[in-house]
CSV table of C-alpha atoms and ligand atoms in Angstrom, one decimal:
chain,number,residue,atom,x,y,z
M,1,UNK,CA,0.6,-0.3,-0.2
M,2,UNK,CA,0.8,3.1,-0.4
M,3,UNK,CA,2.1,6.1,2.3
M,4,UNK,CA,0.5,9.0,2.3
M,5,UNK,CA,3.6,10.6,1.1
M,6,UNK,CA,4.5,8.8,-2.0
M,7,UNK,CA,0.1,9.4,-2.7
M,8,UNK,CA,0.8,13.5,-1.9
M,9,UNK,CA,4.5,13.1,-4.2
M,10,UNK,CA,2.8,10.7,-7.0
M,11,UNK,CA,4.9,12.3,-9.6
M,12,UNK,CA,2.3,12.8,-12.1
M,13,UNK,CA,0.1,14.4,-10.1
M,14,UNK,CA,1.6,18.6,-8.3
M,15,UNK,CA,0.5,18.2,-4.3
M,16,UNK,CA,-2.3,20.8,-3.0
M,17,UNK,CA,-1.7,21.7,0.2
M,18,UNK,CA,-3.8,24.8,1.7
M,19,UNK,CA,-0.8,26.7,4.3
M,20,UNK,CA,-1.3,27.7,8.3
M,21,UNK,CA,-3.4,31.0,9.0
M,22,UNK,CA,-2.3,32.0,12.4
M,23,UNK,CA,-5.7,33.6,13.6
M,24,UNK,CA,-7.5,32.0,10.7
M,25,UNK,CA,-6.9,28.4,10.7
M,26,UNK,CA,-9.2,27.2,14.2
M,27,UNK,CA,-11.1,24.4,14.0
M,28,UNK,CA,-14.4,25.5,11.9
M,29,UNK,CA,-11.5,27.0,9.0
M,30,UNK,CA,-10.3,23.7,9.4
M,31,UNK,CA,-13.9,21.8,9.3
M,32,UNK,CA,-14.6,24.6,6.1
M,33,UNK,CA,-11.7,23.7,3.8
M,34,UNK,CA,-12.7,19.6,4.1
M,35,UNK,CA,-16.3,20.5,3.7
M,36,UNK,CA,-14.6,22.2,0.0
M,37,UNK,CA,-12.6,19.5,-0.8
M,38,UNK,CA,-8.8,20.8,0.4
M,39,UNK,CA,-6.8,17.5,-0.1
M,40,UNK,CA,-4.1,18.4,2.9
M,41,UNK,CA,-5.4,21.6,5.7
M,42,UNK,CA,-3.3,22.3,8.3
M,43,UNK,CA,-3.3,23.9,11.6
M,44,UNK,CA,-2.3,27.1,13.0
M,45,UNK,CA,1.4,27.3,14.2
M,46,UNK,CA,1.1,25.5,17.6
M,47,UNK,CA,3.9,27.4,20.6
M,48,UNK,CA,5.8,24.7,21.1
M,49,UNK,CA,7.4,27.2,24.2
M,50,UNK,CA,4.2,27.7,25.9
M,51,UNK,CA,3.1,23.8,25.8
M,52,UNK,CA,6.2,22.9,27.3
M,53,UNK,CA,6.1,25.1,30.3
M,54,UNK,CA,2.4,25.0,30.5
M,55,UNK,CA,1.7,20.6,29.5
M,56,UNK,CA,-2.5,21.3,31.3
M,57,UNK,CA,-2.8,24.5,28.9
M,58,UNK,CA,-3.6,21.9,26.2
M,59,UNK,CA,-7.2,21.7,25.3
M,60,UNK,CA,-7.4,25.3,25.8
M,61,UNK,CA,-4.1,26.4,23.6
M,62,UNK,CA,-4.9,24.0,20.3
M,63,UNK,CA,-7.1,25.0,17.8
M,64,UNK,CA,-7.2,21.1,16.0
M,65,UNK,CA,-10.7,20.1,14.4
M,66,UNK,CA,-10.2,16.0,15.5
M,67,UNK,CA,-10.2,13.3,12.9
M,68,UNK,CA,-9.5,15.5,10.1
M,69,UNK,CA,-7.0,14.4,7.7
M,70,UNK,CA,-4.7,15.0,6.1
M,71,UNK,CA,-3.8,17.0,8.3
M,72,UNK,CA,-0.7,19.2,8.8
M,73,UNK,CA,0.2,20.3,12.5
M,74,UNK,CA,2.4,23.3,12.6
M,75,UNK,CA,4.9,23.9,15.1
M,76,UNK,CA,7.6,26.5,16.3
M,77,UNK,CA,9.5,27.3,18.9
M,78,UNK,CA,13.4,28.1,19.6
M,79,UNK,CA,14.2,24.6,21.2
M,80,UNK,CA,14.5,21.3,19.8
M,81,UNK,CA,13.1,20.1,23.5
M,82,UNK,CA,10.0,21.9,23.4
M,83,UNK,CA,9.4,20.3,20.2
M,84,UNK,CA,9.5,17.2,21.1
M,85,UNK,CA,7.8,17.7,24.3
M,86,UNK,CA,5.1,19.4,22.4
M,87,UNK,CA,4.9,16.1,19.5
M,88,UNK,CA,4.5,13.9,22.3
M,89,UNK,CA,1.5,15.6,23.8
M,90,UNK,CA,0.1,16.0,20.6
M,91,UNK,CA,0.9,12.1,19.8
M,92,UNK,CA,-2.8,10.7,20.2
M,93,UNK,CA,-4.3,13.2,17.2
M,94,UNK,CA,-2.6,11.5,14.9
M,95,UNK,CA,-0.9,14.2,12.5
M,96,UNK,CA,-0.8,13.6,9.5
M,97,UNK,CA,2.9,16.0,9.1
M,98,UNK,CA,4.7,18.0,11.1
M,99,UNK,CA,5.9,21.1,10.2
M,100,UNK,CA,8.7,23.2,12.1
M,101,UNK,CA,8.0,27.4,11.4
M,102,UNK,CA,11.1,28.7,9.9
M,103,UNK,CA,9.4,32.2,8.4
M,104,UNK,CA,7.2,33.5,10.5
M,105,UNK,CA,8.4,37.3,11.3
M,106,UNK,CA,6.2,38.8,13.4
M,107,UNK,CA,8.0,40.4,15.8
M,108,UNK,CA,7.5,38.5,18.7
M,109,UNK,CA,8.1,35.7,17.5
M,110,UNK,CA,11.1,36.1,15.7
M,111,UNK,CA,12.4,38.2,18.9
M,112,UNK,CA,11.9,35.4,20.6
M,113,UNK,CA,14.9,33.7,18.0
M,114,UNK,CA,11.6,31.0,16.6
M,115,UNK,CA,10.0,31.4,12.8
M,116,UNK,CA,12.4,33.4,10.8
M,117,UNK,CA,14.9,33.5,12.9
M,118,UNK,CA,15.7,30.3,12.6
M,119,UNK,CA,17.3,31.1,9.3
M,120,UNK,CA,20.0,33.4,11.0
M,121,UNK,CA,21.1,30.4,12.5
M,122,UNK,CA,21.2,27.2,10.4
M,123,UNK,CA,23.3,25.3,13.6
M,124,UNK,CA,19.7,25.8,16.1
M,125,UNK,CA,17.7,25.2,12.8
M,126,UNK,CA,19.3,22.1,12.3
M,127,UNK,CA,19.4,21.0,15.9
M,128,UNK,CA,16.0,20.8,16.2
M,129,UNK,CA,15.4,19.0,13.0
M,130,UNK,CA,17.4,16.9,14.1
M,131,UNK,CA,15.8,16.9,17.5
M,132,UNK,CA,12.6,15.7,15.9
M,133,UNK,CA,13.5,13.8,13.0
M,134,UNK,CA,14.7,11.5,16.0
M,135,UNK,CA,11.1,11.8,18.0
M,136,UNK,CA,8.7,11.6,14.9
M,137,UNK,CA,8.6,9.3,11.8
M,138,UNK,CA,5.8,9.9,10.3
M,139,UNK,CA,6.1,12.9,7.6
M,140,UNK,CA,8.1,15.6,8.3
M,141,UNK,CA,8.4,19.2,6.7
M,142,UNK,CA,9.8,22.7,7.0
M,143,UNK,CA,8.1,25.7,5.9
M,144,UNK,CA,10.8,28.8,5.3
M,145,UNK,CA,11.5,32.1,3.5
M,146,UNK,CA,13.9,32.4,0.7
M,147,UNK,CA,16.4,34.0,4.5
M,148,UNK,CA,15.9,37.3,6.5
M,149,UNK,CA,17.2,40.3,4.9
M,150,UNK,CA,16.7,40.6,1.4
M,151,UNK,CA,19.5,39.5,-1.1
M,152,UNK,CA,20.9,37.0,1.4
M,153,UNK,CA,19.2,33.8,-0.4
M,154,UNK,CA,20.3,30.6,2.4
M,155,UNK,CA,17.3,28.8,1.1
M,156,UNK,CA,18.8,26.8,-0.9
M,157,UNK,CA,21.1,26.3,2.7
M,158,UNK,CA,17.9,24.9,4.7
M,159,UNK,CA,17.1,22.9,1.6
M,160,UNK,CA,20.1,21.6,1.7
M,161,UNK,CA,20.8,21.0,6.0
M,162,UNK,CA,16.8,19.3,6.0
M,163,UNK,CA,17.5,17.0,3.1
M,164,UNK,CA,20.1,15.6,4.5
M,165,UNK,CA,18.5,15.7,7.9
M,166,UNK,CA,15.9,13.1,6.7
M,167,UNK,CA,12.8,16.1,6.5
M,168,UNK,CA,10.3,14.7,3.8
M,169,UNK,CA,9.6,17.8,2.2
M,170,UNK,CA,10.5,21.8,1.7
M,171,UNK,CA,7.8,24.3,1.9
M,172,UNK,CA,10.0,27.5,0.4
M,173,UNK,CA,7.1,30.8,0.2
M,174,UNK,CA,9.6,32.9,-2.2
M,175,UNK,CA,10.1,35.8,0.1
M,176,UNK,CA,12.5,37.8,2.5
M,177,UNK,CA,11.2,39.6,5.7
M,178,UNK,CA,8.9,41.7,3.4
M,179,UNK,CA,5.8,43.0,3.2
M,180,UNK,CA,3.0,41.4,0.6
M,181,UNK,CA,3.3,44.8,-2.0
M,182,UNK,CA,6.3,42.9,-3.4
M,183,UNK,CA,5.7,39.5,-5.6
M,184,UNK,CA,6.9,36.5,-4.5
M,185,UNK,CA,9.7,35.4,-6.6
M,186,UNK,CA,9.0,32.5,-7.9
M,187,UNK,CA,12.7,32.7,-10.1
M,188,UNK,CA,14.6,31.8,-6.5
M,189,UNK,CA,11.9,29.6,-5.4
M,190,UNK,CA,13.1,27.4,-8.4
M,191,UNK,CA,16.8,27.7,-7.4
M,192,UNK,CA,15.7,26.4,-4.5
M,193,UNK,CA,13.5,23.0,-6.1
M,194,UNK,CA,16.8,22.7,-8.4
M,195,UNK,CA,20.0,22.0,-5.0
M,196,UNK,CA,18.0,19.2,-3.8
M,197,UNK,CA,16.2,16.0,-4.8
M,198,UNK,CA,13.9,15.8,-1.8
M,199,UNK,CA,10.1,17.4,-2.5
M,200,UNK,CA,10.0,21.1,-2.7
M,201,UNK,CA,6.2,23.0,-3.0
M,202,UNK,CA,6.4,26.4,-3.7
M,203,UNK,CA,4.1,29.6,-1.2
M,204,UNK,CA,3.6,32.8,-2.3
M,205,UNK,CA,0.9,34.4,-4.9
M,206,UNK,CA,-1.7,31.7,-5.5
M,207,UNK,CA,-4.6,32.9,-5.6
M,208,UNK,CA,-6.5,31.2,-8.8
M,209,UNK,CA,-5.8,28.1,-10.6
M,210,UNK,CA,-4.0,29.7,-13.3
M,211,UNK,CA,-1.5,30.9,-10.8
M,212,UNK,CA,-0.7,27.6,-9.4
M,213,UNK,CA,-0.7,26.1,-12.8
M,214,UNK,CA,1.8,29.2,-13.1
M,215,UNK,CA,3.9,28.4,-10.3
M,216,UNK,CA,4.5,25.1,-10.9
M,217,UNK,CA,6.0,25.8,-14.7
M,218,UNK,CA,7.7,28.4,-13.6
M,219,UNK,CA,9.2,26.6,-10.4
M,220,UNK,CA,9.3,23.0,-11.4
M,221,UNK,CA,8.6,22.1,-7.4
M,222,UNK,CA,6.3,19.1,-6.7
M,223,UNK,CA,3.0,20.9,-5.6
M,224,UNK,CA,1.3,24.6,-4.5
M,225,UNK,CA,0.8,25.8,-0.5
M,226,UNK,CA,-1.7,28.7,-0.3
M,227,UNK,CA,-2.7,31.3,2.1
M,228,UNK,CA,-3.7,34.3,1.4
M,229,UNK,CA,-5.8,32.9,-1.3
M,230,UNK,CA,-7.9,30.4,1.2
M,231,UNK,CA,-9.8,33.8,2.6
M,232,UNK,CA,-13.2,34.2,1.6
M,233,UNK,CA,-12.6,31.0,-0.5
M,234,UNK,CA,-11.9,27.7,1.0
M,235,UNK,CA,-13.1,25.4,-2.1
M,236,UNK,CA,-9.2,26.7,-4.0
M,237,UNK,CA,-7.6,24.0,-3.3
M,238,UNK,CA,-10.0,20.8,-4.0
M,239,UNK,CA,-10.9,22.8,-8.3
M,240,UNK,CA,-6.8,23.9,-7.2
M,241,UNK,CA,-6.0,19.6,-6.8
M,242,UNK,CA,-8.9,18.8,-9.0
M,243,UNK,CA,-7.7,21.0,-12.5
M,244,UNK,CA,-4.3,19.4,-11.9
M,245,UNK,CA,-6.0,15.8,-11.3
M,246,UNK,CA,-8.1,16.2,-14.3
M,247,UNK,CA,-6.7,19.2,-16.7
M,248,UNK,CA,-10.4,20.7,-17.1
M,249,UNK,CA,-11.3,23.5,-15.3
M,250,UNK,CA,-14.1,22.9,-12.3
M,251,UNK,CA,-17.3,24.7,-12.5
M,252,UNK,CA,-16.6,28.1,-9.7
M,253,UNK,CA,-18.8,27.0,-7.5
M,254,UNK,CA,-23.3,28.0,-7.4
M,255,UNK,CA,-24.2,30.9,-5.7
M,256,UNK,CA,-25.9,28.4,-3.5
M,257,UNK,CA,-22.8,27.0,-2.7
M,258,UNK,CA,-21.3,30.2,-1.4
M,259,UNK,CA,-24.7,31.4,0.6
M,260,UNK,CA,-24.5,27.5,2.4
M,261,UNK,CA,-20.3,27.5,3.6
M,262,UNK,CA,-21.1,31.0,4.4
M,263,UNK,CA,-24.0,30.3,6.8
M,264,UNK,CA,-21.9,27.0,7.5
M,265,UNK,CA,-18.9,28.9,8.6
M,266,UNK,CA,-20.6,31.3,11.1
M,267,UNK,CA,-22.5,28.0,12.6
M,268,UNK,CA,-19.1,26.4,13.2
M,269,UNK,CA,-17.3,29.4,14.9
M,270,UNK,CA,-20.0,29.3,16.9
M,271,UNK,CA,-19.6,26.2,17.9
M,272,UNK,CA,-16.8,26.6,18.3
M,273,UNK,CA,-16.5,30.1,20.5
M,274,UNK,CA,-20.5,31.0,21.7
M,275,UNK,CA,-22.3,32.8,20.1
M,276,UNK,CA,-20.5,36.2,20.9
M,277,UNK,CA,-16.7,35.4,20.3
M,278,UNK,CA,-18.0,33.5,17.3
M,279,UNK,CA,-19.3,36.4,15.6
M,280,UNK,CA,-16.3,39.0,16.0
M,281,UNK,CA,-14.8,36.1,14.6
M,282,UNK,CA,-17.1,35.8,11.5
M,283,UNK,CA,-16.7,39.1,10.4
M,284,UNK,CA,-14.0,39.2,8.9
M,285,UNK,CA,-14.3,35.7,7.1
M,286,UNK,CA,-17.7,37.5,6.1
M,287,UNK,CA,-16.7,40.2,4.6
M,288,UNK,CA,-13.6,37.9,2.8
M,289,UNK,CA,-16.2,35.7,1.2
M,290,UNK,CA,-18.9,39.2,0.3
M,291,UNK,CA,-15.4,40.5,-1.4
M,292,UNK,CA,-16.9,39.2,-5.2
M,293,UNK,CA,-19.6,40.8,-5.2
M,294,UNK,CA,-20.8,44.0,-7.2
M,295,UNK,CA,-21.0,47.4,-5.5
M,296,UNK,CA,-20.5,45.4,-1.3
M,297,UNK,CA,-18.6,49.0,-0.3
M,298,UNK,CA,-20.8,50.4,0.6
M,299,UNK,CA,-22.1,47.3,2.6
M,300,UNK,CA,-18.8,46.3,4.6
M,301,UNK,CA,-18.7,48.9,7.5
M,302,UNK,CA,-22.2,47.1,8.6
M,303,UNK,CA,-20.1,44.1,7.8
M,304,UNK,CA,-18.7,44.9,10.9
M,305,UNK,CA,-20.9,46.6,13.9
M,306,UNK,CA,-23.4,42.3,12.7
M,307,UNK,CA,-24.0,40.9,16.5
M,308,UNK,CA,-26.6,37.7,15.5
M,309,UNK,CA,-26.8,35.2,13.4
M,310,UNK,CA,-29.9,36.7,11.3
M,311,UNK,CA,-28.2,40.0,10.7
M,312,UNK,CA,-25.9,37.5,8.2
M,313,UNK,CA,-28.3,36.4,6.7
M,314,UNK,CA,-29.8,39.2,6.0
M,315,UNK,CA,-27.4,41.6,5.0
M,316,UNK,CA,-25.8,38.4,2.6
M,317,UNK,CA,-29.1,37.8,0.1
M,318,UNK,CA,-29.4,42.6,0.2
M,319,UNK,CA,-26.4,42.3,-1.1
M,320,UNK,CA,-26.8,39.1,-3.7
M,321,UNK,CA,-29.3,41.1,-4.4
M,322,UNK,CA,-28.6,44.7,-5.2
M,323,UNK,CA,-25.6,42.2,-6.8
M,324,UNK,CA,-27.7,40.8,-9.2
M,325,UNK,CA,-29.8,44.4,-9.0
M,326,UNK,CA,-27.7,46.6,-10.6
M,327,UNK,CA,-24.7,45.4,-13.0
M,328,UNK,CA,-22.1,47.3,-13.5
M,329,UNK,CA,-21.7,49.4,-15.6
M,330,UNK,CA,-18.0,49.5,-16.8
B,401,FMN,C1,-2.9,35.8,8.2
B,401,FMN,C2,-1.8,35.3,7.8
B,401,FMN,C3,-1.6,34.5,9.0
B,401,FMN,C4,-1.0,33.3,8.4
B,401,FMN,N1,0.0,32.6,9.7
B,401,FMN,C5,1.3,31.6,9.3
B,401,FMN,C6,1.5,30.7,10.4
B,401,FMN,O1,1.0,30.4,10.6
B,401,FMN,N2,2.6,29.6,9.9
B,401,FMN,C7,3.6,30.2,9.0
B,401,FMN,O2,4.0,29.4,8.3
B,401,FMN,N3,2.6,30.9,7.7
B,401,FMN,C8,2.0,31.9,8.0
B,401,FMN,N4,1.7,32.6,7.4
B,401,FMN,C9,2.1,33.0,6.4
B,401,FMN,C10,1.6,31.9,4.8
B,401,FMN,O3,1.0,30.9,5.0
B,401,FMN,C11,2.2,31.9,3.1
B,401,FMN,O4,3.3,31.7,3.7
B,401,FMN,C12,2.3,33.6,3.0
B,401,FMN,O5,1.0,34.3,3.0
B,401,FMN,C13,2.4,33.7,1.8
B,401,FMN,O6,1.3,32.7,0.4
B,401,FMN,P1,0.0,33.8,-0.3
B,401,FMN,O7,1.4,35.0,-0.4
B,401,FMN,O8,-0.7,32.6,-0.7
B,401,FMN,O9,-0.3,34.4,0.7
B,401,FMN,C14,0.4,33.5,7.4
B,401,FMN,C15,-0.2,34.3,6.8
B,401,FMN,C16,-1.5,35.5,6.9
B,401,FMN,C17,-1.8,36.3,5.3
């Protein structure tokens, strides 16, 4: 029988992974992605230092909907010991992939020598990878950027290190510690692809099926990871996967499907957090879901004042009607 990794990197069909998104990839989002046929789903990054210090806090800290597979559990931290302790704590959830975050530029994390700061410290990164590899025999990946300072291209060294330490694949986000205003550098991702023999996943600026196909063509990567493209569009990874498999562009989700997922996402959030907090969190998702409708900008402010599920449903009907009744004139 083929292992999960053999299936993921079958050779002909590029893999499609959904990215970890802090503040977004909670249980509700994992369930929505599963409902929309995303092939591989990620947890939010899991704080290994907090869990190592407060293992009893696990139920509160961990946002992981049990039973969703394949699931990529992303860990962040600065200590090999913390990573290994965390893996022991989450083993019962049977992660299909353990991923080590070496790309998060957030100040709080970078200052603590974790996330992207690890790309300034190859020996520490190597120690972490070695320790995790010896405690977890399943699929292991690391997620990196091109480097820290623009032009200081360290990704090839990290990719080679990962390969020689027995990591199974690597994801490369084609940016340095720069903002999204700069496009992802797919040519540098291609250079990383070329310097190792194990699978490389390309990440950065995939919002459409064509973007996914172009990244694969341009870089020769073994798969794509989608991040911001998931926001308000949880169907994207499933559609990309189908496109990769068949070469045929699958239909866009119907209006009925879009409304169903909109309501379902709110419902999942309320199940997870209770009504008050669930609704507060849903506001940003609602704005993302509704972005595609015409003339929606006039409703944007209103979305952020809604306090009851029924208000979201009413507003969405108003927006859909407004879209239908006021075709674009340009
Ligand atoms: C809101 C948000 C949260 C993110 N959280 C994480 C995270 O927890 N772990 C991680 O490795 N990357 C995180 N990222 C980075 C993305 O996974 C991805 O590498 C980056 O956004 C580039 O992909 P994109 O151009 O498709 O968005 C986050 C990005 C965003 C926008």
